[in-house]
CSV table of C-alpha atoms in Angstrom, one decimal:
chain,number,residue,atom,x,y,z
A,1,MET,CA,-71.1,-31.3,82.4
A,2,SER,CA,-69.0,-32.9,79.4
A,3,LYS,CA,-66.1,-30.6,77.8
A,4,ARG,CA,-67.6,-31.2,74.1
A,5,LYS,CA,-64.1,-30.6,71.8
A,6,ARG,CA,-64.3,-28.2,69.0
A,7,GLN,CA,-64.3,-29.4,65.3
A,8,PRO,CA,-61.6,-27.6,62.8
A,9,PRO,CA,-63.5,-25.6,59.9
A,10,PRO,CA,-63.8,-27.1,57.3
A,11,ASP,CA,-61.6,-26.7,54.2
A,12,PRO,CA,-63.0,-23.8,52.2
A,13,ALA,CA,-64.3,-25.6,48.8
A,14,PRO,CA,-62.1,-24.8,46.4
A,15,VAL,CA,-62.4,-21.9,44.0
A,16,ASP,CA,-62.5,-22.4,40.0
A,17,PRO,CA,-60.1,-19.6,39.2
A,18,ALA,CA,-61.2,-17.5,36.2
A,19,PRO,CA,-60.7,-18.7,32.4
A,20,VAL,CA,-57.7,-16.6,31.4
A,21,ASP,CA,-58.6,-15.2,27.5
A,22,PRO,CA,-56.5,-16.0,25.1
A,23,THR,CA,-56.7,-12.8,23.6
A,24,SER,CA,-55.3,-11.1,26.6
A,25,VAL,CA,-51.8,-12.9,26.9
A,26,GLU,CA,-49.1,-11.0,25.2
A,27,PRO,CA,-46.9,-13.6,23.7
A,28,ALA,CA,-43.2,-14.0,23.5
A,29,ALA,CA,-41.4,-12.0,20.7
A,30,SER,CA,-39.8,-13.7,17.8
A,31,PRO,CA,-36.3,-13.9,17.6
A,32,ALA,CA,-36.7,-11.9,14.9
A,33,THR,CA,-38.8,-9.2,16.3
A,34,ALA,CA,-36.7,-8.6,19.3
A,35,PHE,CA,-33.5,-8.3,17.1
A,36,ASP,CA,-35.0,-5.7,15.3
A,37,GLU,CA,-36.1,-4.2,18.2
A,38,LEU,CA,-32.4,-3.9,19.0
A,39,CYS,CA,-31.6,-2.4,16.3
A,40,ALA,CA,-33.7,0.0,15.5
A,41,ARG,CA,-32.7,0.9,19.2
A,42,HIS,CA,-29.0,1.0,19.4
A,43,ALA,CA,-27.7,1.5,15.6
A,44,ASP,CA,-27.7,5.0,14.8
A,45,ALA,CA,-26.1,5.9,18.2
A,46,LEU,CA,-23.6,3.0,17.5
A,47,VAL,CA,-22.6,4.5,14.1
A,48,ARG,CA,-22.0,7.5,15.6
A,49,GLN,CA,-19.7,6.5,18.6
A,50,ALA,CA,-17.4,4.5,16.0
A,51,PHE,CA,-17.8,7.6,13.8
A,52,LEU,CA,-15.5,8.9,17.0
A,53,LEU,CA,-13.2,6.5,17.2
A,54,THR,CA,-12.3,6.4,13.6
A,55,GLY,CA,-13.3,9.2,12.0
A,56,ARG,CA,-14.4,7.0,8.6
A,57,PRO,CA,-17.7,6.9,8.2
A,58,ARG,CA,-18.2,4.0,6.1
A,59,LEU,CA,-15.6,1.8,8.2
A,60,ALA,CA,-18.5,3.4,11.2
A,61,ARG,CA,-21.3,1.8,9.3
A,62,ARG,CA,-19.8,-0.8,8.5
A,63,ALA,CA,-18.1,-2.3,11.5
A,64,VAL,CA,-21.6,-1.7,14.2
A,65,VAL,CA,-23.9,-3.9,10.1
A,66,ARG,CA,-20.3,-6.2,10.9
A,67,ALA,CA,-21.7,-6.4,14.8
A,68,PHE,CA,-25.3,-7.1,14.4
A,69,GLN,CA,-24.8,-9.8,11.9
A,70,LEU,CA,-22.9,-11.4,14.0
A,71,ALA,CA,-24.7,-10.9,17.1
A,72,TRP,CA,-27.7,-12.9,14.1
A,73,GLN,CA,-25.8,-15.9,13.8
A,74,ARG,CA,-25.4,-16.2,17.6
A,75,TRP,CA,-28.3,-14.4,18.6
A,76,PRO,CA,-29.2,-17.2,21.5
A,77,GLU,CA,-25.9,-16.2,22.9
A,78,VAL,CA,-26.5,-12.5,23.3
A,79,ALA,CA,-30.4,-12.7,23.9
A,80,ALA,CA,-28.7,-14.6,26.7
A,81,ASP,CA,-26.5,-11.9,27.8
A,82,THR,CA,-27.7,-9.3,30.8
A,83,ASP,CA,-26.7,-6.7,28.0
A,84,PRO,CA,-27.4,-7.3,24.8
A,85,ALA,CA,-26.5,-3.7,23.1
A,86,GLY,CA,-23.3,-4.2,25.4
A,87,TRP,CA,-22.3,-7.4,23.8
A,88,VAL,CA,-23.1,-5.4,19.8
A,89,ARG,CA,-21.3,-2.7,21.1
A,90,ALA,CA,-18.3,-4.5,21.7
A,91,VAL,CA,-17.9,-5.9,18.8
A,92,ALA,CA,-18.2,-2.9,17.0
A,93,TYR,CA,-15.5,-1.6,18.8
A,94,GLU,CA,-13.1,-4.4,17.8
A,95,HIS,CA,-14.0,-4.5,13.6
A,96,ALA,CA,-13.8,-0.4,14.1
A,97,LEU,CA,-9.9,-0.6,15.7
A,98,ALA,CA,-9.0,-3.3,13.8
A,99,PRO,CA,-5.0,-3.1,12.8
A,100,TRP,CA,-6.1,-3.8,9.1
A,101,HIS,CA,-7.3,-1.3,8.6
A,102,ARG,CA,-4.2,1.0,9.0
A,103,PHE,CA,-3.2,0.0,5.3
A,104,ARG,CA,-6.1,1.3,3.6
A,105,PRO,CA,-6.4,4.2,1.6
A,106,ARG,CA,-8.1,7.1,4.3
A,107,ARG,CA,-9.7,9.9,3.1
A,108,ARG,CA,-9.5,13.3,4.0
A,109,LEU,CA,-11.3,13.6,7.8
A,110,ALA,CA,-15.2,14.5,7.1
A,111,ALA,CA,-17.6,15.3,10.6
A,112,LYS,CA,-20.7,17.1,8.8
A,113,GLY,CA,-22.8,19.4,10.5
A,114,ALA,CA,-19.9,20.2,12.7
A,115,THR,CA,-18.1,23.3,14.1
A,116,PRO,CA,-13.9,24.3,13.7
A,117,GLU,CA,-13.9,23.9,17.4
A,118,ASP,CA,-15.9,20.2,17.2
A,119,ARG,CA,-13.6,19.6,14.4
A,120,ALA,CA,-10.5,20.7,16.5
A,121,LEU,CA,-11.7,17.9,18.8
A,122,LEU,CA,-12.6,15.5,16.7
A,123,ARG,CA,-8.6,15.6,15.3
A,124,ALA,CA,-7.8,15.9,18.4
A,125,PHE,CA,-9.9,12.9,20.0
A,126,LEU,CA,-8.4,10.9,16.8
A,127,GLU,CA,-4.5,11.7,17.3
A,128,LEU,CA,-5.1,9.7,21.0
A,129,PRO,CA,-4.0,6.0,21.0
A,130,ALA,CA,-6.5,3.4,20.2
A,131,SER,CA,-7.0,1.8,23.8
A,132,TYR,CA,-7.0,5.8,24.9
A,133,ARG,CA,-9.9,6.3,22.5
A,134,ARG,CA,-12.1,3.6,23.7
A,135,THR,CA,-11.4,4.1,27.5
A,136,LEU,CA,-12.8,7.8,27.2
A,137,LEU,CA,-15.3,7.2,25.2
A,138,LEU,CA,-16.8,4.6,27.1
A,139,HIS,CA,-16.7,6.1,30.3
A,140,ASP,CA,-17.4,10.0,29.8
A,141,GLY,CA,-19.3,9.4,26.0
A,142,VAL,CA,-21.4,6.6,26.6
A,143,GLY,CA,-21.7,7.3,30.7
A,144,LEU,CA,-20.4,3.6,31.6
A,145,GLY,CA,-18.9,3.7,35.8
A,146,LEU,CA,-15.5,2.9,36.1
A,147,TYR,CA,-15.6,-1.4,36.2
A,148,GLU,CA,-18.1,-1.6,33.8
A,149,THR,CA,-15.2,0.2,31.2
A,150,ALA,CA,-12.6,-2.0,32.4
A,151,ALA,CA,-14.5,-4.9,31.2
A,152,GLU,CA,-15.8,-4.1,28.3
A,153,VAL,CA,-12.3,-3.0,27.7
A,154,GLU,CA,-10.6,-6.1,29.1
A,155,ALA,CA,-7.9,-4.4,31.4
A,156,SER,CA,-8.1,-4.4,35.8
A,157,SER,CA,-9.9,-1.0,37.0
A,158,PRO,CA,-6.5,1.5,37.9
A,159,ALA,CA,-5.3,0.8,34.1
A,160,ALA,CA,-8.5,2.2,33.4
A,161,ALA,CA,-8.7,4.6,35.6
A,162,GLY,CA,-4.5,5.5,34.4
A,163,ARG,CA,-5.4,5.6,30.3
A,164,LEU,CA,-8.6,8.5,31.4
A,165,MET,CA,-6.2,10.4,32.8
A,166,HIS,CA,-3.7,10.8,30.3
A,167,ALA,CA,-6.4,11.1,27.8
A,168,ARG,CA,-7.7,14.5,29.3
A,169,GLU,CA,-4.1,15.0,30.3
A,170,ARG,CA,-3.2,15.6,26.9
A,171,LEU,CA,-6.9,16.7,25.4
A,172,ALA,CA,-6.4,19.5,27.9
A,173,GLU,CA,-3.2,20.1,26.2
A,174,ARG,CA,-3.7,19.9,22.6
A,175,LEU,CA,-7.2,22.1,23.2
A,176,PRO,CA,-6.6,24.7,26.1
A,177,GLU,CA,-10.3,26.1,24.9
A,178,LEU,CA,-11.8,23.0,26.2
A,179,GLY,CA,-10.9,24.7,30.1
A,180,LEU,CA,-10.2,21.3,31.1
A,181,ALA,CA,-7.4,21.9,32.6
A,182,GLY,CA,-8.0,22.4,37.2
A,183,ARG,CA,-11.2,20.8,37.1
A,184,SER,CA,-11.7,17.7,38.8
A,185,PRO,CA,-12.0,14.1,37.1
A,186,VAL,CA,-15.6,14.4,37.8
A,187,ARG,CA,-16.5,18.0,35.6
A,188,GLN,CA,-13.6,16.9,33.0
A,189,GLY,CA,-16.5,14.3,32.7
A,190,GLU,CA,-19.2,15.9,32.0
A,191,MET,CA,-17.8,18.6,30.3
A,192,LEU,CA,-16.1,15.5,27.6
A,193,ARG,CA,-19.4,14.1,27.5
A,194,VAL,CA,-21.9,17.1,26.4
A,195,ARG,CA,-19.2,17.7,24.1
A,196,LEU,CA,-18.4,14.6,22.0
A,197,GLY,CA,-22.7,13.6,22.3
A,198,GLU,CA,-22.7,17.2,20.3
A,199,LEU,CA,-20.0,16.0,18.0
A,200,ALA,CA,-21.5,12.6,17.7
A,201,ALA,CA,-25.2,14.1,17.5
A,202,ALA,CA,-24.3,16.0,14.4
A,203,GLN,CA,-23.4,13.3,11.9
A,204,GLU,CA,-25.6,11.8,9.3
A,205,VAL,CA,-26.0,8.4,9.7
A,206,ARG,CA,-27.7,6.0,7.4
A,207,VAL,CA,-28.3,2.2,8.4
A,208,PRO,CA,-29.2,-0.5,6.8
A,209,ALA,CA,-32.7,-2.1,8.3
A,210,PRO,CA,-33.1,-4.8,10.4
A,211,ARG,CA,-34.9,-7.0,8.3
A,212,ALA,CA,-32.1,-6.4,5.6
A,213,VAL,CA,-29.2,-7.0,8.4
A,214,ARG,CA,-30.8,-10.6,9.5
A,215,THR,CA,-30.6,-11.1,6.0
A,216,LYS,CA,-27.4,-10.9,5.4
A,217,GLY,CA,-26.6,-12.5,8.5
A,218,THR,CA,-27.7,-15.7,7.0
A,219,ARG,CA,-26.7,-15.5,3.9
A,220,THR,CA,-22.8,-14.7,5.1
A,221,ALA,CA,-23.9,-17.6,8.0
A,222,ARG,CA,-24.3,-20.3,4.8
A,223,TRP,CA,-21.8,-19.0,2.8
A,224,THR,CA,-19.0,-19.4,5.6
A,225,THR,CA,-20.8,-23.5,6.8
A,226,GLY,CA,-20.7,-24.0,2.9
A,227,ALA,CA,-17.0,-23.2,2.3
A,228,ALA,CA,-16.1,-25.0,5.8
A,229,ILE,CA,-17.7,-28.3,4.4
A,230,GLY,CA,-15.7,-27.9,1.0
A,231,LEU,CA,-13.1,-27.0,2.5
A,232,THR,CA,-13.3,-30.4,4.5
A,233,GLY,CA,-13.8,-32.5,2.1
A,234,LEU,CA,-11.1,-31.5,-0.5
A,235,VAL,CA,-8.7,-32.3,2.0
A,236,ALA,CA,-10.2,-35.3,2.7
A,237,ALA,CA,-9.8,-36.3,-1.0
A,238,ALA,CA,-6.5,-35.3,-0.9
A,239,THR,CA,-5.7,-37.2,1.8
A,240,ALA,CA,-7.3,-40.0,0.8
A,241,VAL,CA,-5.6,-39.7,-3.1
A,242,THR,CA,-2.8,-39.9,-1.4
A,243,VAL,CA,-3.0,-43.5,0.2
A,244,LEU,CA,-4.1,-44.7,-1.9
A,245,THR,CA,-1.1,-43.5,-4.5
A,246,ALA,CA,1.4,-44.0,-1.9
A,247,PRO,CA,3.6,-47.2,-2.5
A,248,ASP,CA,3.5,-49.7,0.2
A,249,ARG,CA,6.7,-50.4,0.9
A,250,TYR,CA,10.2,-48.4,0.7
A,251,ALA,CA,11.8,-49.1,-2.6
A,252,PRO,CA,15.6,-47.9,-2.8
A,253,PRO,CA,16.7,-45.6,-5.4
A,254,PRO,CA,18.7,-47.6,-8.4
A,255,GLN,CA,22.6,-47.4,-8.1
A,256,ARG,CA,24.2,-45.2,-10.6
A,257,PRO,CA,27.5,-46.2,-11.6
A,258,ALA,CA,30.9,-44.4,-10.3
A,259,ALA,CA,32.1,-41.9,-13.1
A,260,THR,CA,35.7,-42.9,-14.5
A,261,SER,CA,38.1,-41.0,-16.2
A,262,GLY,CA,39.7,-43.9,-18.3
A,263,PRO,CA,37.6,-46.2,-20.8
A,264,GLN,CA,35.2,-49.3,-19.0
A,265,PRO,CA,36.3,-52.7,-19.5
A,266,GLY,CA,33.8,-53.5,-23.0
A,267,ALA,CA,34.1,-50.1,-24.9
A,268,PRO,CA,34.8,-49.9,-27.8
A,269,GLY,CA,38.5,-49.2,-28.6
A,270,ASP,CA,39.1,-51.3,-25.3
A,271,VAL,CA,42.1,-53.9,-26.0
A,272,SER,CA,42.1,-55.3,-22.1
A,273,ASP,CA,42.1,-58.7,-22.2
A,274,GLY,CA,40.1,-58.6,-18.5
A,275,SER,CA,42.7,-59.0,-16.6
A,276,GLY,CA,42.6,-55.6,-15.0
A,277,ASP,CA,45.4,-54.0,-17.1
A,278,ARG,CA,44.4,-50.6,-18.6
A,279,ALA,CA,43.8,-50.0,-22.2
A,280,ARG,CA,46.3,-49.2,-24.9
A,281,PRO,CA,45.4,-46.6,-27.6
A,282,GLU,CA,46.3,-48.8,-30.7
A,283,ALA,CA,49.3,-46.9,-32.9
A,284,SER,CA,47.5,-45.0,-35.9
A,285,GLY,CA,49.8,-42.6,-37.3
A,286,PRO,CA,51.8,-39.8,-35.6
A,287,GLU,CA,51.0,-38.9,-32.3
A,288,PRO,CA,49.0,-35.9,-31.4
A,289,GLU,CA,51.2,-32.6,-31.0
A,290,ALA,CA,52.7,-31.8,-27.5
A,291,VAL,CA,50.0,-29.9,-25.5
A,292,GLY,CA,49.7,-28.4,-21.8
A,293,THR,CA,52.2,-29.5,-18.9
A,294,PRO,CA,55.5,-32.0,-19.9
A,295,SER,CA,54.6,-35.6,-18.9
A,296,ALA,CA,55.2,-37.5,-16.1
A,297,SER,CA,57.0,-40.6,-17.3
A,298,PRO,CA,59.0,-39.6,-21.3
A,299,ARG,CA,59.5,-42.9,-23.0
A,300,LYS,CA,62.8,-43.9,-24.1
A,301,GLY,CA,65.1,-41.7,-26.5
A,302,ARG,CA,62.1,-39.9,-27.3
A,303,GLY,CA,63.4,-37.3,-24.6
A,304,ALA,CA,60.7,-35.8,-22.9
A,305,ARG,CA,57.5,-34.7,-24.4
A,306,PHE,CA,54.3,-33.4,-23.9
A,307,ALA,CA,51.6,-35.2,-22.8
A,308,PRO,CA,48.3,-34.2,-24.7
A,309,ALA,CA,45.5,-32.8,-23.2
A,310,GLU,CA,42.6,-36.1,-23.2
A,311,ALA,CA,46.0,-37.8,-20.6
A,312,ARG,CA,46.1,-34.6,-17.9
A,313,LEU,CA,42.8,-37.0,-16.2
A,314,THR,CA,44.9,-40.2,-17.0
A,315,PRO,CA,47.5,-41.9,-15.1
A,316,ALA,CA,50.9,-42.3,-17.3
A,317,LEU,CA,50.6,-44.8,-20.1
A,318,ARG,CA,53.5,-47.7,-19.4
């Protein structure tokens, strides 16, 4: 009895996929929409954080608006970043802590809606060095880990940990009522996070609309580009004019005659015959009165006489 070979089952017939309704697919968000969402979600919190760093409401708002404008100008780079909000936060902190802000007149510390304890905490916090403030705010205020904090402040993890420890110690010494002394580092971070959050939340925030920020950022980018192009053209024009008007060979300066004390040959009153003898003044009237020092070679038969003033610079006449 012969064995029949078993044939493999036929392939199933291809099934056409179900048609997709184009209205059910959410289109990808445009750059403007994504930027507006980022600005609306994080602008208020960033202004409050910048206020804690500087104690100046206007400077804090200006720093955050400038950071978002720069983010819009570099949106492809910011959109590709793993943490766009962190990118904007780093730029805002850098602008708020820029050293040239120290030369601006500083007004009285304004902490609206805060209790006296919160104002005392803000004063003590502002007395810390800028690097300590930024590290403490990122770790205890924002809630970043030590590694993320060190990366954002561009320092090593041990350096960031040292700044954090010294900042907490100074606050504990300045404000004993905070109760930080004798607490564990974790507990100190939790207590400071609550107090800094309450202080920041009490501040009034006024941030421009995202569309206004985008418009201002576009105008600033255009103005900067135009100014750079104009400056480049001006330098090129000045260089071309210099090249066209500059001489193509070296021209030595004209030589000036050497200064002499006596009359030159051929000058009026010169009776020299051209043989190199010095000119003799014509005898016209009596000689002037003796003035100055005695003559180096008195004439014969007249004794020692004084040479006139104009003869001091010339050799004795023979």
